[in-house]
Coordinates of N, CA, C and O in Angstrom, one line a residue:
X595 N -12.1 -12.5 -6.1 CA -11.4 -13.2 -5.0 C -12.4 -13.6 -3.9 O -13.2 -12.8 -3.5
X596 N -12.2 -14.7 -3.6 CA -13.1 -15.1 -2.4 C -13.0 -14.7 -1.1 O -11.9 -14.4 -0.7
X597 N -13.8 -14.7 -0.4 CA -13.6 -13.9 1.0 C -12.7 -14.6 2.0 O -12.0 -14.0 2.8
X598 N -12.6 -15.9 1.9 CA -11.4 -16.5 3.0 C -10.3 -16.3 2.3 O -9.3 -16.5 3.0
X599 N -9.9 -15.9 0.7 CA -8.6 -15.7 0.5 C -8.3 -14.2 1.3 O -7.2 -14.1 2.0
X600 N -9.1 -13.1 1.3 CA -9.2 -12.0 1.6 C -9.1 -11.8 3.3 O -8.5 -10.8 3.7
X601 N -9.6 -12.9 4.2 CA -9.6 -13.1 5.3 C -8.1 -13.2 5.4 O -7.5 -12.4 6.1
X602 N -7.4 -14.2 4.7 CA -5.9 -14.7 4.7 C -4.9 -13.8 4.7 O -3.9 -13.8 5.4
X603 N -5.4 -12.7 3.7 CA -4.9 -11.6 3.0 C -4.5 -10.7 4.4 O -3.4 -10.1 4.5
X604 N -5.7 -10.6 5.4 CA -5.7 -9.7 6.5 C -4.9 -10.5 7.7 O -4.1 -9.9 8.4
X605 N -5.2 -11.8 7.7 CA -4.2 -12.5 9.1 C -3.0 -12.2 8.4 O -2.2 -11.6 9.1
X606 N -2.5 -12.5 7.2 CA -1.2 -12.4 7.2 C -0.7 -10.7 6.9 O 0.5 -10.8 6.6
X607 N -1.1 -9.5 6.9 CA -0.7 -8.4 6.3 C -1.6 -7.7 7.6 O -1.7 -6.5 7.3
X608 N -2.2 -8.0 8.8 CA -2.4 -7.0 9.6 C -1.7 -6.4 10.7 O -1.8 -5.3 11.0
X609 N -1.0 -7.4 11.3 CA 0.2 -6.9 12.3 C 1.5 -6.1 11.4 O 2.6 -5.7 12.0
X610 N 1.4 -5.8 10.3 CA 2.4 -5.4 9.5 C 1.5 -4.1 9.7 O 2.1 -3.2 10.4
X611 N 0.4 -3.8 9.1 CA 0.4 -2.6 9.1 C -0.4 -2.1 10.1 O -1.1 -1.2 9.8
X612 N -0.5 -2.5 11.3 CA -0.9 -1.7 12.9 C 0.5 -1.6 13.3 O 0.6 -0.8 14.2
X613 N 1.9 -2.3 12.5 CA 3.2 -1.3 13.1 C 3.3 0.0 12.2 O 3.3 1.1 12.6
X614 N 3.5 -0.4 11.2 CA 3.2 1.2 10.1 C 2.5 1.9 10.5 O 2.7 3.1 10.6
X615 N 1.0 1.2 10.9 CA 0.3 3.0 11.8 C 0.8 3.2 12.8 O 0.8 4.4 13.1
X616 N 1.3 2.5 13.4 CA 1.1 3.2 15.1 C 2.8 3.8 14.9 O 3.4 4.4 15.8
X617 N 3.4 3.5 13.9 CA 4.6 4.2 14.0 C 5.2 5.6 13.0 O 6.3 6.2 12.8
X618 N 3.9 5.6 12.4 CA 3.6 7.0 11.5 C 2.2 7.3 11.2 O 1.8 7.6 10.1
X619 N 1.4 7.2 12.5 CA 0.3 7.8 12.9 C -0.5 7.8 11.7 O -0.8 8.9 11.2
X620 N -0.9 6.4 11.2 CA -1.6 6.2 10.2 C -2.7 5.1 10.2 O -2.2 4.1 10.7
X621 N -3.9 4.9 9.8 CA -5.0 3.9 10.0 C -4.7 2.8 9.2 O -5.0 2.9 8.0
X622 N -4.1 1.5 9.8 CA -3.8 0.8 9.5 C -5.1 0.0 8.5 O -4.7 -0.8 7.6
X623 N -6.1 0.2 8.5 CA -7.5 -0.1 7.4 C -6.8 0.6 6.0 O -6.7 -0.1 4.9
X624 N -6.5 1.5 6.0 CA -6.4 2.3 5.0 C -5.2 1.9 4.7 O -5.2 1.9 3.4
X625 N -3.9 1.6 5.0 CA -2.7 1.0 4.8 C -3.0 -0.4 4.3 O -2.4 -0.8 3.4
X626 N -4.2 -1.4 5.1 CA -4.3 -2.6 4.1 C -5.0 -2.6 2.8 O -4.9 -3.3 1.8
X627 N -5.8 -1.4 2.9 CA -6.5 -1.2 1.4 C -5.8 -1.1 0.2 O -5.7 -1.8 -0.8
X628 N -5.0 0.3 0.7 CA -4.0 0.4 -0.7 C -2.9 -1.1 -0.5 O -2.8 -1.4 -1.7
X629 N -2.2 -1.9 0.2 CA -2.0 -2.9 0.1 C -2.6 -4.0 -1.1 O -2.1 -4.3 -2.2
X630 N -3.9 -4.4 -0.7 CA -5.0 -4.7 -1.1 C -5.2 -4.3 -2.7 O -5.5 -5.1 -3.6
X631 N -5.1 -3.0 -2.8 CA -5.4 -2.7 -4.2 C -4.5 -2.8 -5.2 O -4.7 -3.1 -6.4
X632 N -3.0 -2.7 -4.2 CA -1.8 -2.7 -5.3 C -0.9 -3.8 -5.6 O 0.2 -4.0 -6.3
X633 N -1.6 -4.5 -4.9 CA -0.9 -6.3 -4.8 C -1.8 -7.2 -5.2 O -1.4 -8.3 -5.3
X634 N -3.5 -6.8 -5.4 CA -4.1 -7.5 -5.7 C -4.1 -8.9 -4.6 O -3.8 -10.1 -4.7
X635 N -4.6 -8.0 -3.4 CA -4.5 -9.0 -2.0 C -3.8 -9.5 -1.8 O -4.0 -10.6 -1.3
X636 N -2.2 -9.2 -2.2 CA -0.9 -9.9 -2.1 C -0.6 -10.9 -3.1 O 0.4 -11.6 -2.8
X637 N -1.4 -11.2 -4.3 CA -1.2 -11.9 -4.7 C -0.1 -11.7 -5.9 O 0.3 -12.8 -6.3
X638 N 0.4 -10.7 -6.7 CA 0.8 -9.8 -7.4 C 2.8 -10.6 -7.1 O 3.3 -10.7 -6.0
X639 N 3.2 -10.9 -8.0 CA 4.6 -10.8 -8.1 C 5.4 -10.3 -7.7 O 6.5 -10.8 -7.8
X640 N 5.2 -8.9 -7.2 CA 6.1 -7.6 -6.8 C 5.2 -7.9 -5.1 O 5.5 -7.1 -4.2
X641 N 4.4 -8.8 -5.1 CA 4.5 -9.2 -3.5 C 4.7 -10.4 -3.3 O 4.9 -10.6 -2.1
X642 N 4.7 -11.4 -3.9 CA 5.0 -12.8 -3.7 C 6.1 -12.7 -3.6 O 6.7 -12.8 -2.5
X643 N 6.7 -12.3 -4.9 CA 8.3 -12.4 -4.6 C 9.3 -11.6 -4.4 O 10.4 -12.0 -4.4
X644 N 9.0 -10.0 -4.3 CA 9.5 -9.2 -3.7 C 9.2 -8.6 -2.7 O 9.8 -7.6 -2.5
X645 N 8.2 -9.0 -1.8 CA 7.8 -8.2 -0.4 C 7.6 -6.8 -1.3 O 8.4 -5.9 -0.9
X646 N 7.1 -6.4 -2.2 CA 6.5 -5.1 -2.5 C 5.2 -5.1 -2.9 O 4.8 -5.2 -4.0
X647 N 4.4 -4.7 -1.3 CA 2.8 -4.4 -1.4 C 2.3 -3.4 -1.8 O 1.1 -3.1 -1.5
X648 N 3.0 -2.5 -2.4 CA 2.1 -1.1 -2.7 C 2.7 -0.3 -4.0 O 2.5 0.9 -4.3
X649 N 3.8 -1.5 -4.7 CA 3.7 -0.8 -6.1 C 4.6 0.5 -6.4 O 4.4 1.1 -7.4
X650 N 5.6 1.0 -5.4 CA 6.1 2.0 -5.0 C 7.3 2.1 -6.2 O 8.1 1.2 -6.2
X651 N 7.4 3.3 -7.3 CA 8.4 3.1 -7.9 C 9.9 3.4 -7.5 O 10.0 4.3 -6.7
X652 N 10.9 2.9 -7.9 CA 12.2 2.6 -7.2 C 12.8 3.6 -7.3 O 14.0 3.5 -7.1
X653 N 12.4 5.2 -7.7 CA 13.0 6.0 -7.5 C 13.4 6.8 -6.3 O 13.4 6.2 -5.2
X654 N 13.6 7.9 -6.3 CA 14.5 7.9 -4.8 C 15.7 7.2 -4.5 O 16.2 6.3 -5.2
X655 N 16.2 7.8 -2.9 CA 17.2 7.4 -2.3 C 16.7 6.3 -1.5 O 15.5 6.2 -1.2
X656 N 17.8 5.2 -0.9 CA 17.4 4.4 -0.1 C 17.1 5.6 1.2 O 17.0 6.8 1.2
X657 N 17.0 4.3 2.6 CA 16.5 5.1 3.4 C 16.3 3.8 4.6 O 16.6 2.7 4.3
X658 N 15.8 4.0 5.7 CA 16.0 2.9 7.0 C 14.8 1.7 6.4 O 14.6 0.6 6.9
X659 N 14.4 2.0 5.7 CA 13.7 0.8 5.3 C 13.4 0.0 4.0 O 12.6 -0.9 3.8
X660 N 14.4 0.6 3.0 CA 14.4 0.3 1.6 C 16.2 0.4 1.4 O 17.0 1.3 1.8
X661 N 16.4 -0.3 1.0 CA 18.0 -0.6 0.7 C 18.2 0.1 -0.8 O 19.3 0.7 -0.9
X662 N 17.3 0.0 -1.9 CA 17.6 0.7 -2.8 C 17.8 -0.3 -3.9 O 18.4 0.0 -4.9
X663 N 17.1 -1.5 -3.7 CA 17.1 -2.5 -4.6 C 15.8 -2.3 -5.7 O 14.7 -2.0 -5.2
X664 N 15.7 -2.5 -6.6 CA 14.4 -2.3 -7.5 C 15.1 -3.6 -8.7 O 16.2 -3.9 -9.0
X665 N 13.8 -3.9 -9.0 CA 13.1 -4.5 -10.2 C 12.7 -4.0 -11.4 O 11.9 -3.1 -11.0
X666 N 12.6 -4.0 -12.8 CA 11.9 -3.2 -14.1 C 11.1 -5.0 -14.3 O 11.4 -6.1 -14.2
X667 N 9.9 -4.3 -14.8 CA 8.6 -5.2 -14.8 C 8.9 -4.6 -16.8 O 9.4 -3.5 -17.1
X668 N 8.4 -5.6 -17.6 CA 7.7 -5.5 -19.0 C 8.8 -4.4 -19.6 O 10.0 -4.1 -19.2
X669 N 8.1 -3.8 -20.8 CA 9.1 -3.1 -21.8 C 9.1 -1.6 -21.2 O 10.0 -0.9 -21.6
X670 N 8.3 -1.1 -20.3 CA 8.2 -0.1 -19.1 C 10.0 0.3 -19.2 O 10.9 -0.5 -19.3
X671 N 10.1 2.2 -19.0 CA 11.1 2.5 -18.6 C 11.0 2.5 -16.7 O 11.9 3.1 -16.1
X672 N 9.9 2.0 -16.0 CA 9.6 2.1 -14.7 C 10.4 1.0 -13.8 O 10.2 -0.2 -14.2
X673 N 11.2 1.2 -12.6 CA 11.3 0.3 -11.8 C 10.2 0.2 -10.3 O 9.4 1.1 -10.2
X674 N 10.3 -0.6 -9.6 CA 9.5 -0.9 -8.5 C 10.8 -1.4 -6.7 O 11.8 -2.1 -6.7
X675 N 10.3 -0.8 -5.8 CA 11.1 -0.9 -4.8 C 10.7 -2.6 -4.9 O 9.6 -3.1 -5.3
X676 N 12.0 -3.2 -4.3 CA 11.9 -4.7 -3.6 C 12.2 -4.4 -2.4 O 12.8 -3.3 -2.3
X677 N 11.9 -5.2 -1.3 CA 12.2 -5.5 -0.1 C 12.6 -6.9 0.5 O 11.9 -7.9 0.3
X678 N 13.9 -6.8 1.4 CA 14.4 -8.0 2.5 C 12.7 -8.4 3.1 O 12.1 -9.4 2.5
X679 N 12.2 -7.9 3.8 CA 10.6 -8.4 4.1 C 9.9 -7.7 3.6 O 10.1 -6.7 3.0
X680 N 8.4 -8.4 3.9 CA 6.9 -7.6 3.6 C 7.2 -6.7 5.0 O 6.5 -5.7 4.8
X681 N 7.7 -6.5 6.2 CA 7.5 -5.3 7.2 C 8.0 -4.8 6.6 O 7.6 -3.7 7.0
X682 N 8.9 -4.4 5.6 CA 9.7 -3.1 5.3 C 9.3 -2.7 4.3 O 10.2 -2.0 3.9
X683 N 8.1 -2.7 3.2 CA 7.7 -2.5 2.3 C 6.2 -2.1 2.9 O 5.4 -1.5 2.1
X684 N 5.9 -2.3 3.9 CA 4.6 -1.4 4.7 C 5.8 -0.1 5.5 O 5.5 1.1 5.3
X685 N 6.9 -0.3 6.3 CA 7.1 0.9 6.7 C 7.1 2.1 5.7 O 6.6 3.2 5.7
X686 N 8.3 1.1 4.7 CA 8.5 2.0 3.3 C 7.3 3.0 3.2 O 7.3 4.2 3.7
X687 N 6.5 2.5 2.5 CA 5.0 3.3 2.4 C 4.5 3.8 3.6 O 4.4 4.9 3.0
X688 N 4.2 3.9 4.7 CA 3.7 4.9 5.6 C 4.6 5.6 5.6 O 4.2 6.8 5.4
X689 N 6.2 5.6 5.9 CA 6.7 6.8 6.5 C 7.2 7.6 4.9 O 7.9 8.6 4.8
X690 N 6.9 7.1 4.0 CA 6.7 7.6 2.3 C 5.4 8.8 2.1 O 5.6 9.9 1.6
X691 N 3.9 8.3 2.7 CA 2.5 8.5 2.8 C 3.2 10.0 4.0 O 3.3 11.3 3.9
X692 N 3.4 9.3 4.8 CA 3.6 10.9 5.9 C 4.5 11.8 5.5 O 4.3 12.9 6.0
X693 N 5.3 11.6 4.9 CA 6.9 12.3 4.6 C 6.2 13.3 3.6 O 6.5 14.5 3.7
X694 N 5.1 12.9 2.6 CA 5.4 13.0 1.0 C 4.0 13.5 0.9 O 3.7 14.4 0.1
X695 N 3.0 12.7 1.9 CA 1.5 13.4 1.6 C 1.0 13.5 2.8 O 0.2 12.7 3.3
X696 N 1.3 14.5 3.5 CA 0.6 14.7 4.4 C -0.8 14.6 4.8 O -1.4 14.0 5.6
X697 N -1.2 15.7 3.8 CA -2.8 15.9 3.8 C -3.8 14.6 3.7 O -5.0 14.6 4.0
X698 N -2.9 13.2 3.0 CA -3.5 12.3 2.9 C -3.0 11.3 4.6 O -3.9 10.6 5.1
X699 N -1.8 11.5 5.0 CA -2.1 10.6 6.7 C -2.3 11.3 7.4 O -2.1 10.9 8.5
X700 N -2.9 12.7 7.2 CA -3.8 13.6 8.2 C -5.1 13.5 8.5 O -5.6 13.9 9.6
X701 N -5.7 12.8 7.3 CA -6.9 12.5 7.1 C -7.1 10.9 7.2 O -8.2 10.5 6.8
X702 N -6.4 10.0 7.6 CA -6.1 8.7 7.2 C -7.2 7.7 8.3 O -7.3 6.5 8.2
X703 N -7.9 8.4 9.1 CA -8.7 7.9 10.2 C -10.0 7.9 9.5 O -10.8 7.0 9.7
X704 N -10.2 9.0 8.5 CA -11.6 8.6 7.5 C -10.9 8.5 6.4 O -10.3 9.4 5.8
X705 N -11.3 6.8 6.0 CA -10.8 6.5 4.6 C -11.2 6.8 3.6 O -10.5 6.5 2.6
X706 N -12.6 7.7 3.2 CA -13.2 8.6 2.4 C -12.3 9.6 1.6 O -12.2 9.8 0.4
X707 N -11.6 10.3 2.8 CA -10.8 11.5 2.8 C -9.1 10.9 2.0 O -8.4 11.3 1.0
X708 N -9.0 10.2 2.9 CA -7.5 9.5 3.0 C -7.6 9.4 1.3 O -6.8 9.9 0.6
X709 N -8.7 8.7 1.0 CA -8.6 8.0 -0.6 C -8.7 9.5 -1.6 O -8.2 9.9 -2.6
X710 N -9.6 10.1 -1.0 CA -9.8 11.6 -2.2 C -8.1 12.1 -2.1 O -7.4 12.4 -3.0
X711 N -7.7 12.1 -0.5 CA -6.5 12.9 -0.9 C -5.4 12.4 -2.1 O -4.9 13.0 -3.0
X712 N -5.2 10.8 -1.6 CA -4.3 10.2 -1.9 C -4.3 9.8 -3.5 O -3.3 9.5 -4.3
X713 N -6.0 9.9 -3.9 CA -6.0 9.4 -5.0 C -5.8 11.0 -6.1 O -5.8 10.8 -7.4
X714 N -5.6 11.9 -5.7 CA -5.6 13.0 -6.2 C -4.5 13.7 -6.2 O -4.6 14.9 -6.5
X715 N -3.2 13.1 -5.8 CA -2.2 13.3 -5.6 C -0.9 12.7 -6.4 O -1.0 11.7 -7.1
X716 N 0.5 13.4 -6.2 CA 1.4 12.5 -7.7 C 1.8 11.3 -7.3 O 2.4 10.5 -8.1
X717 N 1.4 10.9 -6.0 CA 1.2 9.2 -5.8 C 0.4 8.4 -6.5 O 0.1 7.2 -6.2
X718 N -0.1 8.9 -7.5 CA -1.2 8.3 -8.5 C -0.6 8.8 -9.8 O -0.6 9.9 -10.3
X719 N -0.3 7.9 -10.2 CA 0.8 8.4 -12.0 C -0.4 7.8 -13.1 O -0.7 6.6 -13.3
X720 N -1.0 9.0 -13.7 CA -1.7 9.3 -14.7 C -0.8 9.0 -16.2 O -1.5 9.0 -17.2
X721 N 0.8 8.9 -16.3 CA 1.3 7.9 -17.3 C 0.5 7.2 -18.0 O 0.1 7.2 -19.1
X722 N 0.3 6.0 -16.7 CA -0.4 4.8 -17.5 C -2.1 4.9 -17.8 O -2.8 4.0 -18.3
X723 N -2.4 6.1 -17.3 CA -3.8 6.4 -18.1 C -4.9 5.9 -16.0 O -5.9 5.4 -15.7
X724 N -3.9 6.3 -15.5 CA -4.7 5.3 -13.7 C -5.8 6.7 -13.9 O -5.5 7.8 -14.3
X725 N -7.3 6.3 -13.1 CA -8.2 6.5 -13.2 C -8.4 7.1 -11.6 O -8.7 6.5 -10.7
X726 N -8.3 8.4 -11.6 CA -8.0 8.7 -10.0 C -9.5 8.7 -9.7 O -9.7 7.7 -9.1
X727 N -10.6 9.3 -10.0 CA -12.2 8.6 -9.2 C -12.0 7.0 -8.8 O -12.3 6.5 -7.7
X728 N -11.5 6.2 -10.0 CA -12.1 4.7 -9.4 C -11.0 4.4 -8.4 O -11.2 4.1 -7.2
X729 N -9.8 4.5 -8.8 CA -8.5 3.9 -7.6 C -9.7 4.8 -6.0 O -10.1 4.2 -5.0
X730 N -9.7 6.6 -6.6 CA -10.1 6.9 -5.1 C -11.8 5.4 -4.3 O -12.0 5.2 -3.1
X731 N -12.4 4.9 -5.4 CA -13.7 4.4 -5.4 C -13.2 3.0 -4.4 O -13.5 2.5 -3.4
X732 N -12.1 2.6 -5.4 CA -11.5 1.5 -4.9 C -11.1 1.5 -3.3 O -11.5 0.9 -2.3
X733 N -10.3 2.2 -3.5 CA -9.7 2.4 -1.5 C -10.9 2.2 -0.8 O -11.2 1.2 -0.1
X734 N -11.6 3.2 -0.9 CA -12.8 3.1 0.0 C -13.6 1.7 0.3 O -13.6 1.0 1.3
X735 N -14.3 1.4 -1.0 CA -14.8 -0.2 -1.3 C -14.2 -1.3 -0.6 O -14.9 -2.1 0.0
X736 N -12.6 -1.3 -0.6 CA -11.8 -2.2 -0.2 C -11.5 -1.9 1.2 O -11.1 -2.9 1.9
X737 N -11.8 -0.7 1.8 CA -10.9 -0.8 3.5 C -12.5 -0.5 4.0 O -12.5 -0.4 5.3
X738 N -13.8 -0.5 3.6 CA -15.1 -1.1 4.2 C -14.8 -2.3 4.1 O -15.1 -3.0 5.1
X739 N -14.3 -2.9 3.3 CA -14.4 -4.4 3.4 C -13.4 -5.2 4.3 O -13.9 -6.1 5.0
X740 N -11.9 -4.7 4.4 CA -11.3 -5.2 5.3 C -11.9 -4.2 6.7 O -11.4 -4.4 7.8
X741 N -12.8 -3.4 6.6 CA -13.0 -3.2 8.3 C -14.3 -4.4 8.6 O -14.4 -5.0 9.6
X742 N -15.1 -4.3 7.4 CA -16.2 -5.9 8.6 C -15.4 -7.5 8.3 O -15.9 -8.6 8.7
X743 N -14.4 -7.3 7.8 CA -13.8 -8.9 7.5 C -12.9 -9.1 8.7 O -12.7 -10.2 9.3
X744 N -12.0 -7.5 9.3 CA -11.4 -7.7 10.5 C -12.0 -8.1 11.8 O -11.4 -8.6 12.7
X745 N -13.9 -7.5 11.9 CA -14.7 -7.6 12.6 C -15.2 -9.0 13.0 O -15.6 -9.5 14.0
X746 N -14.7 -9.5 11.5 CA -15.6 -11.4 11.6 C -14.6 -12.4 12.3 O -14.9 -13.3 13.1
X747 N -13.2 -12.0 11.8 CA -11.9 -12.6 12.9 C -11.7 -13.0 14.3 O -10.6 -13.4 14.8

């Protein structure tokens, strides 16, 4: 992906998630990364056309930010949350991330940590064979990158 799509990626998905941090005390870098990783910089179908940037499966109860609508993708017995907006699919996930993993939005100010916890955790479903070193390699790689691309803005 080229860096002005990635730039785009941040104008449009950064006031979304400086409300997710600052309203469940979480580093909004680290909220666009995993964004970033699981939308494939928003480009991903479950964010085009469902406001769902982080891949979240639709289990669970609804809740003040998820209505309880889901999608099934492929021959997968898996569904995925949809969202009315992309804001409610970043609260979704932070107050999900605080609720559910602490240890990873306790650490969420160093994205090093944030990613070891998170990527090491049942927020990472080893089903499909996901690779918790690289996903953790990836966070990191990706929220260095959105911190000097937010720098260049």
């Amino acid at each position: 992906m080229r860096c002005d799509e990635k730039k785009q990626f941040i104008e449009k998905c950064f006031s979304w998630a400086q409300e997710a941090g600052r309203r469940f005390d979480l580093n909004p870098v680290v909220i666009l990364a995993q964004a970033a990783l699981e939308s494939g910089w928003g480009t991903s179908t479950l964010a085009t056309r469902y406001h769902s940037y982080f891949g979240v499966t639709g289990s669970g109860s609804a809740n003040a930010y998820w209505d309880g609508q889901r999608v099934w993708f492929g021959n997968s017995n898996l569904s995925f949350r949809t969202y009315a907006d992309p804001l409610d699919s970043f609260l979704d996930y932070a107050w999900l991330i605080r609720a559910r993993y602490p240890n990873a939005a306790n650490v969420s100010d160093v994205p090093e940590a944030f990613a070891r916890a998170i990527a090491y955790s049942p927020y990472i479903s080893e089903v499909n064979g996901d690779d918790r070193e690289g996903y953790q390699q990836a966070v990191v790689s990706i929220a260095g990158a959105i911190e000097r691309l937010i720098s260049e803005l």
